Amino acid sequence: MQLMENLLTIEAEAKYLLGLKDRSHERSLMKNLLKILEEAEFLFGPRDRSYDLRELRITECAYAQTYVFYPLRMTRIYLTSSSKAGGYLAAYELAHEAIHVLSPVPWGHGPTMLEEGLATYFSLKHVNRIYGLGLESVDEPKYEAARRAVSAMMAKNEFVIKELRVRQPVISKIDERLLIEVAGIEPHHAKLLCTDFDSYGRTPWSTNAARGAQRLVSCLRSIWEG
Ligand SMILES: [Zn+2]
């Protein structure tokens, strides 16, 4: 699966190098991302600038994602086609991925429920504020569970992530002990937040794999045809 994902990224890059797409919309979304990152850094602490943040790309993929090219110390955000229309859908994806570029971790080392929940919490809050939407939850149960766990912690102190990151700058490496000590939350709450997001409430492998394969096929097709 990882190989397929890598191939997909290479396709998007190849297309860029061949100059097959007009990049002006991506450049304007990138400007929005930088503004959103300023807000995220104010609330949650600085972005790890040892990673070069490359210009984002729009794909036909089902989910927006952030790729961390660990050996090259480089990150790139890939948005879905929903972001083409701009507006709150683009802002939602940008705000979510902004959290993932704050403190990138290599493949297989995260994100935790804390990081994914923070990304969901922040993106919801961001679109509510900018677009006056009043949304209270997200549709995907797993993301909603992560968001709720983070919201409960943030309710006491909006800057708690910033304080935690003074001790451990990498969000997905913040451990239970630190959460209990700095955020003052209960051990079971800390344990939930430190759970690997992918393994939380995991459905059988075959179901995931089939779904993943389907997504990748439509994703690849859109990049070839787009
Ligand atoms: Zn995410």
PDB file of C-alpha atoms and ligand atoms in Angstrom:
ATOM      1  CA  MET A   1       0.000   0.000   0.000  1.00  0.00           C
ATOM      2  CA  GLN A   2       2.824   2.356   0.871  1.00  0.00           C
ATOM      3  CA  LEU A   3       4.396   1.661  -2.517  1.00  0.00           C
ATOM      4  CA  MET A   4       1.158   2.660  -4.267  1.00  0.00           C
ATOM      5  CA  GLU A   5       0.964   5.842  -2.216  1.00  0.00           C
ATOM      6  CA  ASN A   6       4.526   6.669  -3.171  1.00  0.00           C
ATOM      7  CA  LEU A   7       3.800   6.055  -6.842  1.00  0.00           C
ATOM      8  CA  LEU A   8       0.859   8.385  -6.573  1.00  0.00           C
ATOM      9  CA  THR A   9       3.039  11.129  -5.190  1.00  0.00           C
ATOM     10  CA  ILE A  10       5.585  10.593  -7.948  1.00  0.00           C
ATOM     11  CA  GLU A  11       2.793  10.970 -10.520  1.00  0.00           C
ATOM     12  CA  ALA A  12       1.727  14.302  -9.077  1.00  0.00           C
ATOM     13  CA  GLU A  13       5.332  15.472  -9.055  1.00  0.00           C
ATOM     14  CA  ALA A  14       5.956  14.290 -12.630  1.00  0.00           C
ATOM     15  CA  LYS A  15       2.916  16.194 -13.821  1.00  0.00           C
ATOM     16  CA  TYR A  16       4.230  19.305 -12.180  1.00  0.00           C
ATOM     17  CA  LEU A  17       7.641  18.928 -13.801  1.00  0.00           C
ATOM     18  CA  LEU A  18       6.015  18.424 -17.191  1.00  0.00           C
ATOM     19  CA  GLY A  19       4.079  21.648 -16.688  1.00  0.00           C
ATOM     20  CA  LEU A  20       0.731  19.964 -17.359  1.00  0.00           C
ATOM     21  CA  LYS A  21      -1.291  22.010 -14.947  1.00  0.00           C
ATOM     22  CA  ASP A  22      -2.007  25.628 -14.258  1.00  0.00           C
ATOM     23  CA  ARG A  23      -0.713  26.182 -10.734  1.00  0.00           C
ATOM     24  CA  SER A  24      -2.197  29.618  -9.993  1.00  0.00           C
ATOM     25  CA  HIS A  25      -5.033  28.267  -7.836  1.00  0.00           C
ATOM     26  CA  GLU A  26      -2.608  26.112  -5.866  1.00  0.00           C
ATOM     27  CA  ARG A  27      -0.421  29.149  -5.294  1.00  0.00           C
ATOM     28  CA  SER A  28      -3.336  31.174  -3.902  1.00  0.00           C
ATOM     29  CA  LEU A  29      -4.327  28.287  -1.607  1.00  0.00           C
ATOM     30  CA  MET A  30      -0.715  28.139  -0.468  1.00  0.00           C
ATOM     31  CA  LYS A  31      -0.969  31.805   0.583  1.00  0.00           C
ATOM     32  CA  ASN A  32      -4.078  30.942   2.610  1.00  0.00           C
ATOM     33  CA  LEU A  33      -2.229  28.039   4.185  1.00  0.00           C
ATOM     34  CA  LEU A  34       0.587  30.322   5.332  1.00  0.00           C
ATOM     35  CA  LYS A  35      -1.962  32.633   6.987  1.00  0.00           C
ATOM     36  CA  ILE A  36      -3.643  29.679   8.698  1.00  0.00           C
ATOM     37  CA  LEU A  37      -0.237  28.452   9.850  1.00  0.00           C
ATOM     38  CA  GLU A  38       0.392  31.784  11.558  1.00  0.00           C
ATOM     39  CA  GLU A  39      -2.808  31.288  13.556  1.00  0.00           C
ATOM     40  CA  ALA A  40      -1.873  27.680  14.351  1.00  0.00           C
ATOM     41  CA  GLU A  41       1.607  28.713  15.491  1.00  0.00           C
ATOM     42  CA  PHE A  42       0.159  31.416  17.736  1.00  0.00           C
ATOM     43  CA  LEU A  43      -2.158  28.894  19.414  1.00  0.00           C
ATOM     44  CA  PHE A  44      -0.075  25.721  19.375  1.00  0.00           C
ATOM     45  CA  GLY A  45       3.562  26.778  19.091  1.00  0.00           C
ATOM     46  CA  PRO A  46       6.072  27.055  16.235  1.00  0.00           C
ATOM     47  CA  ARG A  47       6.331  24.901  13.129  1.00  0.00           C
ATOM     48  CA  ASP A  48       9.447  22.744  12.872  1.00  0.00           C
ATOM     49  CA  ARG A  49      11.301  24.758  10.233  1.00  0.00           C
ATOM     50  CA  SER A  50      13.955  22.093   9.713  1.00  0.00           C
ATOM     51  CA  TYR A  51      11.313  20.700   7.322  1.00  0.00           C
ATOM     52  CA  ASP A  52      10.943  22.564   4.053  1.00  0.00           C
ATOM     53  CA  LEU A  53       7.224  23.130   3.373  1.00  0.00           C
ATOM     54  CA  ARG A  54       6.731  22.741  -0.387  1.00  0.00           C
ATOM     55  CA  GLU A  55       3.931  24.265  -2.450  1.00  0.00           C
ATOM     56  CA  LEU A  56       0.718  22.273  -2.032  1.00  0.00           C
ATOM     57  CA  ARG A  57      -0.933  20.215  -4.763  1.00  0.00           C
ATOM     58  CA  ILE A  58      -4.579  19.554  -5.641  1.00  0.00           C
ATOM     59  CA  THR A  59      -5.451  15.927  -6.467  1.00  0.00           C
ATOM     60  CA  GLU A  60      -8.639  13.938  -7.033  1.00  0.00           C
ATOM     61  CA  CYS A  61      -7.916  11.866  -3.907  1.00  0.00           C
ATOM     62  CA  ALA A  62     -10.686  11.143  -1.410  1.00  0.00           C
ATOM     63  CA  TYR A  63      -8.758  12.538   1.547  1.00  0.00           C
ATOM     64  CA  ALA A  64      -6.402  15.441   1.948  1.00  0.00           C
ATOM     65  CA  GLN A  65      -3.013  14.293   3.215  1.00  0.00           C
ATOM     66  CA  THR A  66       0.365  15.543   4.245  1.00  0.00           C
ATOM     67  CA  TYR A  67       3.407  13.676   2.999  1.00  0.00           C
ATOM     68  CA  VAL A  68       6.565  13.772   5.023  1.00  0.00           C
ATOM     69  CA  PHE A  69       9.652  13.061   2.922  1.00  0.00           C
ATOM     70  CA  TYR A  70      11.722  12.268   5.939  1.00  0.00           C
ATOM     71  CA  PRO A  71      15.231  11.848   4.493  1.00  0.00           C
ATOM     72  CA  LEU A  72      14.867  15.099   2.533  1.00  0.00           C
ATOM     73  CA  ARG A  73      13.311  16.954   5.498  1.00  0.00           C
ATOM     74  CA  MET A  74      10.478  18.125   3.297  1.00  0.00           C
ATOM     75  CA  THR A  75       6.667  18.131   3.608  1.00  0.00           C
ATOM     76  CA  ARG A  76       3.948  18.671   1.060  1.00  0.00           C
ATOM     77  CA  ILE A  77       0.172  18.924   1.445  1.00  0.00           C
ATOM     78  CA  TYR A  78      -2.104  17.215  -1.094  1.00  0.00           C
ATOM     79  CA  LEU A  79      -5.679  18.531  -1.116  1.00  0.00           C
ATOM     80  CA  THR A  80      -8.792  16.909  -2.587  1.00  0.00           C
ATOM     81  CA  SER A  81     -10.719  18.225  -5.583  1.00  0.00           C
ATOM     82  CA  SER A  82     -13.264  19.760  -3.151  1.00  0.00           C
ATOM     83  CA  SER A  83     -10.671  22.430  -2.453  1.00  0.00           C
ATOM     84  CA  LYS A  84     -10.842  23.630  -6.081  1.00  0.00           C
ATOM     85  CA  ALA A  85     -14.008  25.567  -5.318  1.00  0.00           C
ATOM     86  CA  GLY A  86     -12.216  27.430  -2.507  1.00  0.00           C
ATOM     87  CA  GLY A  87     -14.498  28.537   0.328  1.00  0.00           C
ATOM     88  CA  TYR A  88     -14.930  26.649   3.556  1.00  0.00           C
ATOM     89  CA  LEU A  89     -14.120  23.198   2.142  1.00  0.00           C
ATOM     90  CA  ALA A  90     -10.670  24.367   1.082  1.00  0.00           C
ATOM     91  CA  ALA A  91     -10.209  26.226   4.372  1.00  0.00           C
ATOM     92  CA  TYR A  92     -11.213  23.104   6.307  1.00  0.00           C
ATOM     93  CA  GLU A  93      -8.651  20.928   4.529  1.00  0.00           C
ATOM     94  CA  LEU A  94      -5.937  23.582   4.833  1.00  0.00           C
ATOM     95  CA  ALA A  95      -6.504  24.107   8.558  1.00  0.00           C
ATOM     96  CA  HIS A  96      -6.505  20.345   9.198  1.00  0.00           C
ATOM     97  CA  GLU A  97      -3.270  19.724   7.290  1.00  0.00           C
ATOM     98  CA  ALA A  98      -1.649  22.819   8.831  1.00  0.00           C
ATOM     99  CA  ILE A  99      -1.541  20.903  12.124  1.00  0.00           C
ATOM    100  CA  HIS A 100       0.207  17.945  10.478  1.00  0.00           C
ATOM    101  CA  VAL A 101       3.017  20.184   9.180  1.00  0.00           C
ATOM    102  CA  LEU A 102       3.694  21.776  12.582  1.00  0.00           C
ATOM    103  CA  SER A 103       5.795  18.842  13.763  1.00  0.00           C
ATOM    104  CA  PRO A 104       6.094  16.216  11.014  1.00  0.00           C
ATOM    105  CA  VAL A 105       6.776  12.594  11.901  1.00  0.00           C
ATOM    106  CA  PRO A 106       8.008   9.902   9.507  1.00  0.00           C
ATOM    107  CA  TRP A 107       5.619   7.272   8.168  1.00  0.00           C
ATOM    108  CA  GLY A 108       4.601   4.740  10.816  1.00  0.00           C
ATOM    109  CA  HIS A 109       5.315   7.053  13.775  1.00  0.00           C
ATOM    110  CA  GLY A 110       1.944   8.714  14.103  1.00  0.00           C
ATOM    111  CA  PRO A 111      -0.276  10.548  14.083  1.00  0.00           C
ATOM    112  CA  THR A 112      -1.728   9.932  17.522  1.00  0.00           C
ATOM    113  CA  MET A 113      -5.329  10.634  18.512  1.00  0.00           C
ATOM    114  CA  LEU A 114      -3.968  13.859  20.005  1.00  0.00           C
ATOM    115  CA  GLU A 115      -2.553  15.113  16.690  1.00  0.00           C
ATOM    116  CA  GLU A 116      -5.510  13.974  14.572  1.00  0.00           C
ATOM    117  CA  GLY A 117      -7.967  15.324  17.142  1.00  0.00           C
ATOM    118  CA  LEU A 118      -6.157  18.650  17.256  1.00  0.00           C
ATOM    119  CA  ALA A 119      -6.233  18.871  13.446  1.00  0.00           C
ATOM    120  CA  THR A 120      -9.992  18.190  13.464  1.00  0.00           C
ATOM    121  CA  TYR A 121     -10.644  20.528  16.396  1.00  0.00           C
ATOM    122  CA  PHE A 122      -8.669  23.370  14.797  1.00  0.00           C
ATOM    123  CA  SER A 123     -10.159  23.006  11.311  1.00  0.00           C
ATOM    124  CA  LEU A 124     -13.711  22.990  12.650  1.00  0.00           C
ATOM    125  CA  LYS A 125     -13.012  26.020  14.800  1.00  0.00           C
ATOM    126  CA  HIS A 126     -11.327  27.813  11.906  1.00  0.00           C
ATOM    127  CA  VAL A 127     -14.194  27.401   9.421  1.00  0.00           C
ATOM    128  CA  ASN A 128     -16.752  28.258  12.092  1.00  0.00           C
ATOM    129  CA  ARG A 129     -14.943  31.502  12.809  1.00  0.00           C
ATOM    130  CA  ILE A 130     -14.201  32.543   9.225  1.00  0.00           C
ATOM    131  CA  TYR A 131     -17.466  31.408   7.648  1.00  0.00           C
ATOM    132  CA  GLY A 132     -19.798  31.693  10.648  1.00  0.00           C
ATOM    133  CA  LEU A 133     -20.928  28.098  10.259  1.00  0.00           C
ATOM    134  CA  GLY A 134     -21.657  26.954  13.817  1.00  0.00           C
ATOM    135  CA  LEU A 135     -20.673  23.328  13.060  1.00  0.00           C
ATOM    136  CA  GLU A 136     -20.400  21.270  16.245  1.00  0.00           C
ATOM    137  CA  SER A 137     -19.013  17.947  15.037  1.00  0.00           C
ATOM    138  CA  VAL A 138     -17.581  16.102  12.049  1.00  0.00           C
ATOM    139  CA  ASP A 139     -19.169  13.163  10.227  1.00  0.00           C
ATOM    140  CA  GLU A 140     -16.386  10.568  10.432  1.00  0.00           C
ATOM    141  CA  PRO A 141     -16.766   8.789  13.826  1.00  0.00           C
ATOM    142  CA  LYS A 142     -13.042   8.240  14.335  1.00  0.00           C
ATOM    143  CA  TYR A 143     -12.125  11.862  13.699  1.00  0.00           C
ATOM    144  CA  GLU A 144     -15.037  12.954  15.856  1.00  0.00           C
ATOM    145  CA  ALA A 145     -13.847  10.741  18.728  1.00  0.00           C
ATOM    146  CA  ALA A 146     -10.379  12.275  18.452  1.00  0.00           C
ATOM    147  CA  ARG A 147     -11.812  15.800  18.227  1.00  0.00           C
ATOM    148  CA  ARG A 148     -13.925  15.295  21.349  1.00  0.00           C
ATOM    149  CA  ALA A 149     -10.991  13.969  23.336  1.00  0.00           C
ATOM    150  CA  VAL A 150      -8.928  17.028  22.375  1.00  0.00           C
ATOM    151  CA  SER A 151     -11.811  19.505  22.898  1.00  0.00           C
ATOM    152  CA  ALA A 152     -12.309  18.242  26.439  1.00  0.00           C
ATOM    153  CA  MET A 153      -8.671  19.016  27.202  1.00  0.00           C
ATOM    154  CA  MET A 154      -8.659  22.388  25.401  1.00  0.00           C
ATOM    155  CA  ALA A 155     -11.780  23.553  27.242  1.00  0.00           C
ATOM    156  CA  LYS A 156      -9.648  24.082  30.349  1.00  0.00           C
ATOM    157  CA  ASN A 157      -6.742  25.805  28.615  1.00  0.00           C
ATOM    158  CA  GLU A 158      -6.685  26.911  24.974  1.00  0.00           C
ATOM    159  CA  PHE A 159      -2.869  27.157  25.003  1.00  0.00           C
ATOM    160  CA  VAL A 160      -2.182  23.763  26.548  1.00  0.00           C
ATOM    161  CA  ILE A 161      -0.635  22.360  23.332  1.00  0.00           C
ATOM    162  CA  LYS A 162       1.803  25.276  23.214  1.00  0.00           C
ATOM    163  CA  GLU A 163       2.786  24.531  26.827  1.00  0.00           C
ATOM    164  CA  LEU A 164       3.149  20.807  26.114  1.00  0.00           C
ATOM    165  CA  ARG A 165       5.308  21.506  23.059  1.00  0.00           C
ATOM    166  CA  VAL A 166       7.810  23.474  25.117  1.00  0.00           C
ATOM    167  CA  ARG A 167       8.619  20.098  26.725  1.00  0.00           C
ATOM    168  CA  GLN A 168       8.003  17.888  23.667  1.00  0.00           C
ATOM    169  CA  PRO A 169       7.834  19.814  20.361  1.00  0.00           C
ATOM    170  CA  VAL A 170       6.573  16.842  18.327  1.00  0.00           C
ATOM    171  CA  ILE A 171       2.806  16.570  18.879  1.00  0.00           C
ATOM    172  CA  SER A 172       2.605  12.834  18.167  1.00  0.00           C
ATOM    173  CA  LYS A 173       5.445  12.178  20.638  1.00  0.00           C
ATOM    174  CA  ILE A 174       3.690  13.854  23.572  1.00  0.00           C
ATOM    175  CA  ASP A 175       3.232  10.991  26.031  1.00  0.00           C
ATOM    176  CA  GLU A 176       0.730  10.126  28.757  1.00  0.00           C
ATOM    177  CA  ARG A 177       2.983  11.217  31.590  1.00  0.00           C
ATOM    178  CA  LEU A 178       3.446  14.696  30.110  1.00  0.00           C
ATOM    179  CA  LEU A 179      -0.284  15.059  29.420  1.00  0.00           C
ATOM    180  CA  ILE A 180      -1.139  14.170  33.006  1.00  0.00           C
ATOM    181  CA  GLU A 181       1.518  16.508  34.374  1.00  0.00           C
ATOM    182  CA  VAL A 182       1.067  19.560  32.111  1.00  0.00           C
ATOM    183  CA  ALA A 183      -2.569  19.308  31.017  1.00  0.00           C
ATOM    184  CA  GLY A 184      -3.780  17.876  34.332  1.00  0.00           C
ATOM    185  CA  ILE A 185      -6.059  15.307  32.689  1.00  0.00           C
ATOM    186  CA  GLU A 186      -7.066  11.857  33.957  1.00  0.00           C
ATOM    187  CA  PRO A 187      -4.836   8.868  33.044  1.00  0.00           C
ATOM    188  CA  HIS A 188      -7.536   7.185  30.907  1.00  0.00           C
ATOM    189  CA  HIS A 189      -7.983  10.422  28.936  1.00  0.00           C
ATOM    190  CA  ALA A 190      -4.214  10.720  28.437  1.00  0.00           C
ATOM    191  CA  LYS A 191      -4.042   7.084  27.315  1.00  0.00           C
ATOM    192  CA  LEU A 192      -6.742   7.669  24.695  1.00  0.00           C
ATOM    193  CA  LEU A 193      -4.970  10.767  23.356  1.00  0.00           C
ATOM    194  CA  CYS A 194      -1.673   8.873  23.015  1.00  0.00           C
ATOM    195  CA  THR A 195      -3.239   5.985  21.082  1.00  0.00           C
ATOM    196  CA  ASP A 196      -2.074   5.625  17.498  1.00  0.00           C
ATOM    197  CA  PHE A 197      -4.893   7.068  15.363  1.00  0.00           C
ATOM    198  CA  ASP A 198      -4.694   4.302  12.747  1.00  0.00           C
ATOM    199  CA  SER A 199      -5.098   1.522  15.287  1.00  0.00           C
ATOM    200  CA  TYR A 200      -7.922   3.209  17.252  1.00  0.00           C
ATOM    201  CA  GLY A 201     -11.158   1.241  16.724  1.00  0.00           C
ATOM    202  CA  ARG A 202      -9.572  -0.579  13.795  1.00  0.00           C
ATOM    203  CA  THR A 203     -11.869  -2.447  11.417  1.00  0.00           C
ATOM    204  CA  PRO A 204     -10.630  -5.804  10.072  1.00  0.00           C
ATOM    205  CA  TRP A 205      -7.567  -5.458   7.870  1.00  0.00           C
ATOM    206  CA  SER A 206      -9.301  -6.811   4.763  1.00  0.00           C
ATOM    207  CA  THR A 207     -12.018  -4.146   4.907  1.00  0.00           C
ATOM    208  CA  ASN A 208      -9.472  -1.400   5.281  1.00  0.00           C
ATOM    209  CA  ALA A 209      -7.287  -2.766   2.522  1.00  0.00           C
ATOM    210  CA  ALA A 210     -10.183  -3.090   0.076  1.00  0.00           C
ATOM    211  CA  ARG A 211     -11.355   0.427   0.808  1.00  0.00           C
ATOM    212  CA  GLY A 212      -7.850   1.769   0.557  1.00  0.00           C
ATOM    213  CA  ALA A 213      -7.234   0.043  -2.761  1.00  0.00           C
ATOM    214  CA  GLN A 214     -10.454   1.421  -4.202  1.00  0.00           C
ATOM    215  CA  ARG A 215      -9.554   4.930  -3.124  1.00  0.00           C
ATOM    216  CA  LEU A 216      -6.100   4.657  -4.614  1.00  0.00           C
ATOM    217  CA  VAL A 217      -7.392   3.451  -7.968  1.00  0.00           C
ATOM    218  CA  SER A 218      -9.730   6.434  -8.361  1.00  0.00           C
ATOM    219  CA  CYS A 219      -7.020   8.676  -7.048  1.00  0.00           C
ATOM    220  CA  LEU A 220      -4.433   7.438  -9.585  1.00  0.00           C
ATOM    221  CA  ARG A 221      -6.940   7.600 -12.406  1.00  0.00           C
ATOM    222  CA  SER A 222      -7.741  11.222 -11.645  1.00  0.00           C
ATOM    223  CA  ILE A 223      -4.076  12.145 -11.688  1.00  0.00           C
ATOM    224  CA  TRP A 224      -3.519  10.424 -15.047  1.00  0.00           C
ATOM    225  CA  GLU A 225      -6.605  11.965 -16.614  1.00  0.00           C
ATOM    226  CA  GLY A 226      -6.586  15.389 -14.957  1.00  0.00           C
TER     227      GLY A 226
HETATM  228 ZN    ZN B   1      -5.280  14.342   9.601  1.00  0.00          ZN
END
